Each structure stands twice: as C-alpha cells, then as structure tokens.
Short mmCIF file of C-alpha atoms in Angstrom, two decimals:
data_model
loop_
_atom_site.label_atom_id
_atom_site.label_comp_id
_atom_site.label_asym_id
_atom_site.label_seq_id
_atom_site.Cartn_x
_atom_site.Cartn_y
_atom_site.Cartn_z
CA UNK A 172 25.75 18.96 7.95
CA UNK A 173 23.20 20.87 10.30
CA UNK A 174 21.62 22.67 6.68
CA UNK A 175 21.21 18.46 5.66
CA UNK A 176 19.97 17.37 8.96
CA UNK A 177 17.35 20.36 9.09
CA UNK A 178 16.15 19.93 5.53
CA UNK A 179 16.14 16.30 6.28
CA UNK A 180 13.73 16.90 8.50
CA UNK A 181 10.87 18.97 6.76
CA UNK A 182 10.57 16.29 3.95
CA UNK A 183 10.56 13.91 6.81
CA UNK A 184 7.36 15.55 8.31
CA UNK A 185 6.25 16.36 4.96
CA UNK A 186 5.99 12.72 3.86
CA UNK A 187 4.52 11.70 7.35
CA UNK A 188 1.70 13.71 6.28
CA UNK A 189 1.23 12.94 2.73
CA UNK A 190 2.11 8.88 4.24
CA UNK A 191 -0.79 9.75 6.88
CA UNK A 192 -3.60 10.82 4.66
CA UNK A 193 -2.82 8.23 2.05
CA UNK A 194 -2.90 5.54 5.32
CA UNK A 195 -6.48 6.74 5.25
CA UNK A 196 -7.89 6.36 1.99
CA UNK A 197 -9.58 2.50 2.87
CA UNK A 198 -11.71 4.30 5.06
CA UNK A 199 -14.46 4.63 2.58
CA UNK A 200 -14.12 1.08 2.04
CA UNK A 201 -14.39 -0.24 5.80
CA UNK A 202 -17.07 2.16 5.81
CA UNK A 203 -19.31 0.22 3.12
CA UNK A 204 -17.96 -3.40 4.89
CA UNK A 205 -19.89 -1.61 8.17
CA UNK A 206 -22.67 -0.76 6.25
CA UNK A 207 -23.31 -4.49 5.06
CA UNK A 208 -21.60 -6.38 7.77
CA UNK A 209 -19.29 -8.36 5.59
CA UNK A 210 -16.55 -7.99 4.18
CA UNK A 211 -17.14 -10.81 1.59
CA UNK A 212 -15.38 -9.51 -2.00
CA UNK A 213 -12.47 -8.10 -0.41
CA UNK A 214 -9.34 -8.58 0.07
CA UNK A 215 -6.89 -8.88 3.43
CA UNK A 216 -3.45 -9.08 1.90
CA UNK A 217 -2.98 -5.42 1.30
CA UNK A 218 -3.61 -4.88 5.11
CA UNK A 219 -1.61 -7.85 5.99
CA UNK A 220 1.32 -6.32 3.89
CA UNK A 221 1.57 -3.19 5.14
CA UNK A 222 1.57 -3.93 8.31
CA UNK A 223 3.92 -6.38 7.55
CA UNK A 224 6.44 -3.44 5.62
CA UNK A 225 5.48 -0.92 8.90
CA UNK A 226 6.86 -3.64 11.21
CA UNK A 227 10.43 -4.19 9.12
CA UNK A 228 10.51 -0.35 8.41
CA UNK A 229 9.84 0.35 12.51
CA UNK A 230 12.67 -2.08 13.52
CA UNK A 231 15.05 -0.98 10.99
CA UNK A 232 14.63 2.46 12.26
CA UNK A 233 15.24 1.48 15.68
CA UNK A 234 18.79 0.12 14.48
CA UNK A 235 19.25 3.30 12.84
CA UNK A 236 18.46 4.93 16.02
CA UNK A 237 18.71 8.62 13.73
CA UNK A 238 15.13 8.10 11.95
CA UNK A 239 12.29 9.17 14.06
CA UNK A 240 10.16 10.42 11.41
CA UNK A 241 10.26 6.55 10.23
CA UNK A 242 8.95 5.17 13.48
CA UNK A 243 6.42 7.87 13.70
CA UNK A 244 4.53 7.22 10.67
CA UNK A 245 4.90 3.60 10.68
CA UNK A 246 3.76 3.61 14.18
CA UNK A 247 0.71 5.24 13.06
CA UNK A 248 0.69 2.88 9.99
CA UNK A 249 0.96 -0.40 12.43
CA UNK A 250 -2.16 0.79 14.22
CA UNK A 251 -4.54 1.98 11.89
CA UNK A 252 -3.50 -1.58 9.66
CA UNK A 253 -4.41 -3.61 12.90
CA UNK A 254 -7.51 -1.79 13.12
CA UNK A 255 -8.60 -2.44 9.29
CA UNK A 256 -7.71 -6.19 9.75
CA UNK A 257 -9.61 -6.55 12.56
CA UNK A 258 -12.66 -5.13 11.26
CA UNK A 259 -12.17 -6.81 7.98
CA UNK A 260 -12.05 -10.50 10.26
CA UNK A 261 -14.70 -9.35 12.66
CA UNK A 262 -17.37 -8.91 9.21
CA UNK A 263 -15.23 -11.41 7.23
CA UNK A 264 -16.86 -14.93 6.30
CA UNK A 265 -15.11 -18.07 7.65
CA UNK A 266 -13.11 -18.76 4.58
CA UNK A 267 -11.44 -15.51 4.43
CA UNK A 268 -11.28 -15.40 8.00
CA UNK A 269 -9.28 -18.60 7.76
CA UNK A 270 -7.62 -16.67 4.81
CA UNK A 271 -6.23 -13.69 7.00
CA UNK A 272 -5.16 -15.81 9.69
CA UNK A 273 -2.81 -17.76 7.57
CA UNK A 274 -2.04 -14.54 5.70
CA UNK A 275 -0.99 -12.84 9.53
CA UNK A 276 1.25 -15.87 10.49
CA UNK A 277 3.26 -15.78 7.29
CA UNK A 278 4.27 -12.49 7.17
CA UNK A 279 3.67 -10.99 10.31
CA UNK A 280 4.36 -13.44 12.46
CA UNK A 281 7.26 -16.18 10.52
CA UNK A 282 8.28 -13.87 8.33
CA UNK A 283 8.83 -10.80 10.43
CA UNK A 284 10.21 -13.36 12.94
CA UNK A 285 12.47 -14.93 10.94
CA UNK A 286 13.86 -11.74 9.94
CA UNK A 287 14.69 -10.83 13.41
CA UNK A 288 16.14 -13.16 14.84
CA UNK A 289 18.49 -14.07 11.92
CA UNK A 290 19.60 -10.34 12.97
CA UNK A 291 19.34 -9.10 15.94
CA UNK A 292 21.70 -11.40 17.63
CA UNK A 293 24.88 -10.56 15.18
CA UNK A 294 27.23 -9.26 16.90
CA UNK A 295 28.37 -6.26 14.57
CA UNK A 296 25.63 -3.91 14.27
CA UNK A 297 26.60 -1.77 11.57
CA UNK A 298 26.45 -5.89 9.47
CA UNK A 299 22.93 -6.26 11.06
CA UNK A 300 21.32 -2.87 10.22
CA UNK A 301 23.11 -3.01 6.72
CA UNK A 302 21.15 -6.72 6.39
CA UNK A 303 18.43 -5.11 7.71
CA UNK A 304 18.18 -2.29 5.46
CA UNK A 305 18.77 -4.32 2.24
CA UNK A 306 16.08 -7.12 2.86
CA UNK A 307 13.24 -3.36 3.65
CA UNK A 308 14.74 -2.33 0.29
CA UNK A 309 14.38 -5.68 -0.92
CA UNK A 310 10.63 -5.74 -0.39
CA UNK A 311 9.91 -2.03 -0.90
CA UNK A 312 11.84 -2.55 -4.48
CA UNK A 313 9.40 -5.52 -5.06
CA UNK A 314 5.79 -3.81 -3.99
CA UNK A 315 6.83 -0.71 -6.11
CA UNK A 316 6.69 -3.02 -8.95
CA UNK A 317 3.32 -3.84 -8.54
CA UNK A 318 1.60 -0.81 -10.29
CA UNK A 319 2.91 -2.52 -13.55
CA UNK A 320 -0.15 -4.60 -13.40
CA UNK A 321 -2.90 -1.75 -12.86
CA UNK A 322 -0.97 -0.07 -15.66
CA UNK A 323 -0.79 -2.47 -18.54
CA UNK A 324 -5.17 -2.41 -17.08
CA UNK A 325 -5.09 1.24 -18.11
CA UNK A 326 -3.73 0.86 -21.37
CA UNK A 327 -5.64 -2.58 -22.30
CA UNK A 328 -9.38 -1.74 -21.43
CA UNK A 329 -8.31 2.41 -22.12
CA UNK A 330 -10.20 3.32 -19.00
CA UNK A 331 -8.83 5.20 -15.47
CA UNK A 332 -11.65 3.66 -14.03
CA UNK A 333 -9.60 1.98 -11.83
CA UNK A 334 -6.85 4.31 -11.25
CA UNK A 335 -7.72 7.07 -9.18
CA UNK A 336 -5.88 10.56 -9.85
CA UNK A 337 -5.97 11.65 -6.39
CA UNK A 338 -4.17 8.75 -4.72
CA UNK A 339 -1.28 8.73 -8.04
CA UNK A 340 -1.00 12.44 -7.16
CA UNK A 341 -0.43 11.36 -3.54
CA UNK A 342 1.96 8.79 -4.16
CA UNK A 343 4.23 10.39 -6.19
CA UNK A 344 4.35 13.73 -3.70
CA UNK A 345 5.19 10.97 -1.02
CA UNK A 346 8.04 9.47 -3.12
CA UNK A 347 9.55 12.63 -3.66
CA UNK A 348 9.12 14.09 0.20
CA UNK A 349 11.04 10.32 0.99
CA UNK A 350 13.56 10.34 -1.86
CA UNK A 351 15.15 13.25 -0.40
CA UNK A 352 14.24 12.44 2.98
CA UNK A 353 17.09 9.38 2.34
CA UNK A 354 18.85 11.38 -0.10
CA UNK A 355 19.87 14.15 2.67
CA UNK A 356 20.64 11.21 5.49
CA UNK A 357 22.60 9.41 2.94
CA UNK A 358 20.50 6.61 3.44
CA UNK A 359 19.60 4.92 0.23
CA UNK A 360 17.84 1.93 1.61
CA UNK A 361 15.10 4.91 1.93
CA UNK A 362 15.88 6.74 -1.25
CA UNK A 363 16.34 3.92 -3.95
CA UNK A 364 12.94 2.58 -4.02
CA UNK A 365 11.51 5.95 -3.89
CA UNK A 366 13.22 6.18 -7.18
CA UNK A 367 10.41 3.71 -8.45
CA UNK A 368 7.54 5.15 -6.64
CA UNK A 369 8.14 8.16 -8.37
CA UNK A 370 8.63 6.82 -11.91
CA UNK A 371 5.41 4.88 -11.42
CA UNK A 372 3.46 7.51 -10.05
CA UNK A 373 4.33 10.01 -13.30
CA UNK A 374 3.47 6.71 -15.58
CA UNK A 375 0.15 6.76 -13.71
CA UNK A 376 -0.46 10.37 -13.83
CA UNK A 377 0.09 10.62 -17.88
CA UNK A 378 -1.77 7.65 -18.23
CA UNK A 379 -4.47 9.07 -16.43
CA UNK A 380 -3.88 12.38 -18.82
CA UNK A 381 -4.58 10.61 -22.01
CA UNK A 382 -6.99 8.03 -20.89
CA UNK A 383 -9.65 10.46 -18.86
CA UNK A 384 -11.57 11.59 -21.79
CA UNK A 385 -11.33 8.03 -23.59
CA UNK A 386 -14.86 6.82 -24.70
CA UNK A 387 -16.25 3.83 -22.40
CA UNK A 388 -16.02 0.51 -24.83
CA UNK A 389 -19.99 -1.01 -25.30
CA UNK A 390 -20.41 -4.75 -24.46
CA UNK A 391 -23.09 -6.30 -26.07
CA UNK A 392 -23.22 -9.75 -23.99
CA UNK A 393 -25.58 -8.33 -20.72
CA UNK A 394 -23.61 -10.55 -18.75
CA UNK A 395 -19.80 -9.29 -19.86
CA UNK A 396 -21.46 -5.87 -19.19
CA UNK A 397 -22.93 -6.56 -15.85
CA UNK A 398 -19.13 -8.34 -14.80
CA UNK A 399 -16.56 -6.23 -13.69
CA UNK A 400 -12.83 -6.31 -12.63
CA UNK A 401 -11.70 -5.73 -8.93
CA UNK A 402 -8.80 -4.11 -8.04
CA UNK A 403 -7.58 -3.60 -4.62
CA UNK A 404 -4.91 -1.62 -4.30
CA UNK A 405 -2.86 -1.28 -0.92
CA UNK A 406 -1.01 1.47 0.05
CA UNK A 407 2.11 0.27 1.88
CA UNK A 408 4.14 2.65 3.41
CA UNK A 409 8.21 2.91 2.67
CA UNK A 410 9.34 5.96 3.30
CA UNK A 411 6.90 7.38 0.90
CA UNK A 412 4.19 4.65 0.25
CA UNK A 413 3.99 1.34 -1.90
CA UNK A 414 0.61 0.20 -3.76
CA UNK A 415 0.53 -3.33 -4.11
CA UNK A 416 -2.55 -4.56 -6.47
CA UNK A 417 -4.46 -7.62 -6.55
CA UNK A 418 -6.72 -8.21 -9.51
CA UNK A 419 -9.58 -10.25 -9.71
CA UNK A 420 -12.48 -10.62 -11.85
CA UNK A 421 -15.64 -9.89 -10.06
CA UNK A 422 -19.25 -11.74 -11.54
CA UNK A 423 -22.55 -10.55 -11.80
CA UNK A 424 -24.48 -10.05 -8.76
CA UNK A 425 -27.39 -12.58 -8.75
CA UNK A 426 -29.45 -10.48 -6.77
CA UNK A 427 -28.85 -6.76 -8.64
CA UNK A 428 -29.79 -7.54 -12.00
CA UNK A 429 -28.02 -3.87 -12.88
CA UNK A 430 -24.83 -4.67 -11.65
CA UNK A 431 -24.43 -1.61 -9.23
CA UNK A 432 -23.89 -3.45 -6.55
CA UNK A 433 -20.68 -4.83 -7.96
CA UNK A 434 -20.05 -1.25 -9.39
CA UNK A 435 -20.07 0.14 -5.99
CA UNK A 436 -17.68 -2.59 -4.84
CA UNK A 437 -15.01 -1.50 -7.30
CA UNK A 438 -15.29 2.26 -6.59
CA UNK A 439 -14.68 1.86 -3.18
CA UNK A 440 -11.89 -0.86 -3.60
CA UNK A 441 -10.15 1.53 -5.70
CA UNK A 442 -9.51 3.38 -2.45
CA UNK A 443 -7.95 0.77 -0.52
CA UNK A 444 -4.81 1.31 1.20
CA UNK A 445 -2.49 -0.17 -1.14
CA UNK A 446 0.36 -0.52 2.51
CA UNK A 447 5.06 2.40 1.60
CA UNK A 448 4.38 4.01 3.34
CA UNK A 449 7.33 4.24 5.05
#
C-alpha cells in the first residue's frame, strides 16, 4: 500500500507540472489582447469553464480529504483563470462583457452552487463524495469529447494549422501522469476520463503526423482566402487537462486588406487554455 501511495504521488506532482505549464499556454494570447486593448474576437467560455471544472475538482478533493495534489493544481488553476477573465472583461467590449457575466453566473455561480448544496448537507458522506465524484466525471467525460470537433477540422480542410503539436504532446503526458495518478488511489472518478484524454491526444498526435507536410489548398475567391476559421481551445484541468473548442468562422478584416491581422488572431487563439486540468 505504501509502494501505491508513494508512486501515487510522483505522477501526482508530475501532472501538476505538466497541468501547470499547459495552465499557461493563453498567455501569448492575453498578451496580444494587452497589446490592442480589446479583447474583441475572443472568446470567455473556455476561462469560464475551467474555472468552473477547478472549483468542482477543488471541492471534491476536499471530500476526499486524501488528494492534495488535486487542490494544489486546481488552486493554481482557480487563480490564474480569475486572472485571464478579468483581463479578458477589463479589455472586453460591452457585449461580451455582458457575455461573461452571464457566462460566470451560470456555471460558476448557479451551477457550482447548485451542486453544493444539493450535497453538502447529506448526511452520509461516503453518498455525497460518491455524487460528487460522478457529476466531476460527468463533466470531465463530456469536455474530453470536445477534441472530436477540432479533429474532424484536421481531416476536412487537411491542415494542423489549428492543432498545435506541442499542447497534444502536453495533453496526452498529462492524461497519462493522471490516469495512474487515480489508477494507484483506486479512484476512477480521476482515472476514467483520463482514459479519453489519452485516446484523443494519440488521435491528435497521428493526425498531426500525416497532416504536417500536407500541401496548403489555394482559394481563388480573395475574400474565402482572406476569411479564416477561429478556434479557441481551452485547456480545462481534470486530473490531467480537458480542451474544450469553440469554432467560429472569423471574416475579413476591413481594415488589413491581407488578412494578417485575422491570421495573427488564430495563431494565438490556438494557444488558449482549453480549462482538465485537474
């Protein structure tokens, strides 16, 4: 039991730091939002739902009361979420401040509050962490599916454009270092929908394999050429981390008749944190 407990614990810290440097990757993104002092063509929701998965995955841990290494990277993952929201509202436009507000008091606010106190109060705990522990599960199962979409993008316009290989790499190590992370505490409200996060993350990484090299397709319309898609991917932590993606099609710039402004958008949305994360 001690050999469990102690290997338990390096993949544990080992996922904390894969979970930690994949909690950072929207940096280069706030960083352009700073740079033009709005945040207009961007998205909150990934923000808003990791901090939203942190918060379940910090209170479930608490029940647990045996999972530290959970409530030290979600910690971290609760902060440095609160930070990007804030800076996203502070340079956001009035609709999409509006937006984030309503997004924050759905999930983070009725939703996490539903959740606990429709638990909390039962009386038996081990019924009200295994609740608990199905409805994180429940979610992390449903944000692992979201890579599906950025997938079937892959294989449809044959480009990795928007698919980094770092962050797949990333996400797949941090699946792994939290599948046996749950696996050794015989949790599998941890390991199960690592499971996923690991399937996907191989998926993305062959995809990425035969699509690399693929010749760019020509548009002749100037304006299909100039348009581009957005993708926003949020890395959510569960144990490892979860990417959920929003796409949306991005028009021509008006003002950059080359279309690099909007080319610059989707390069550094491709970085955002997709919110898994444990």
């Amino acid at each position: 039991m001690a050999l469990h407990v102690s290997w338990a614990f390096v993949f544990g810290i080992l996922g904390n730091v894969v979970s930690f440097l994949v909690s950072l990757a929207p940096l280069p993104t706030f960083y352009q939002i700073y740079k033009k002092r709005t945040s207009e063509g961007y998205q909150s929701i990934p923000y808003v739902v990791s901090l939203f998965s942190a918060m379940l995955w910090i209170y479930y841990a608490l029940l647990k009361k045996d999972a530290m290494l959970l409530i030290t990277i979600n910690t971290f993952c609760v902060f440095i979420q609160t930070f990007y929201i804030v800076v996203y509202f502070y340079y956001g436009p009035k609709k999409e401040k509006l937006v984030t507000l309503k997004l924050i008091l759905l999930f983070n606010v009725f939703g996490f509050g539903v959740i606990f106190f429709s638990t909390f109060f039962l009386k038996n705990s081990l019924v009200r962490l295994q609740i608990l522990g199905y409805i994180c599960m429940g979610f992390a199962l449903c944000v692992f599916v979201a890579p599906l979409g950025i997938l079937r993008k892959v294989i449809k316009t044959k480009s990795v454009e928007y698919m980094p290989f770092t962050l797949s790499v990333f996400l797949t190590l941090g699946a792994v270092m939290w599948f046996f992370y749950g696996l050794l505490l015989k949790d599998m409200n941890i390991a199960v929908p690592n499971v996923l996060g690991f399937i996907f993350g191989i998926l993305q990484m062959i995809l990425y394999a035969i699509y690399k090299n693929y010749p760019e397709k020509m548009v002749e319309d100037p304006k299909l050429q100039s348009s581009a898609q957005q993708v926003v991917v949020d890395v959510v932590k569960l144990g490892s981390t979860t990417v959920s993606l929003e796409v949306n099609a991005v028009g021509p710039n008006p003002n950059n008749g080359d279309g690099t402004g909007e080319a610059q958008k989707i390069k550094t949305n491709n970085t955002a944190d997709a919110s898994n994360k444990v």
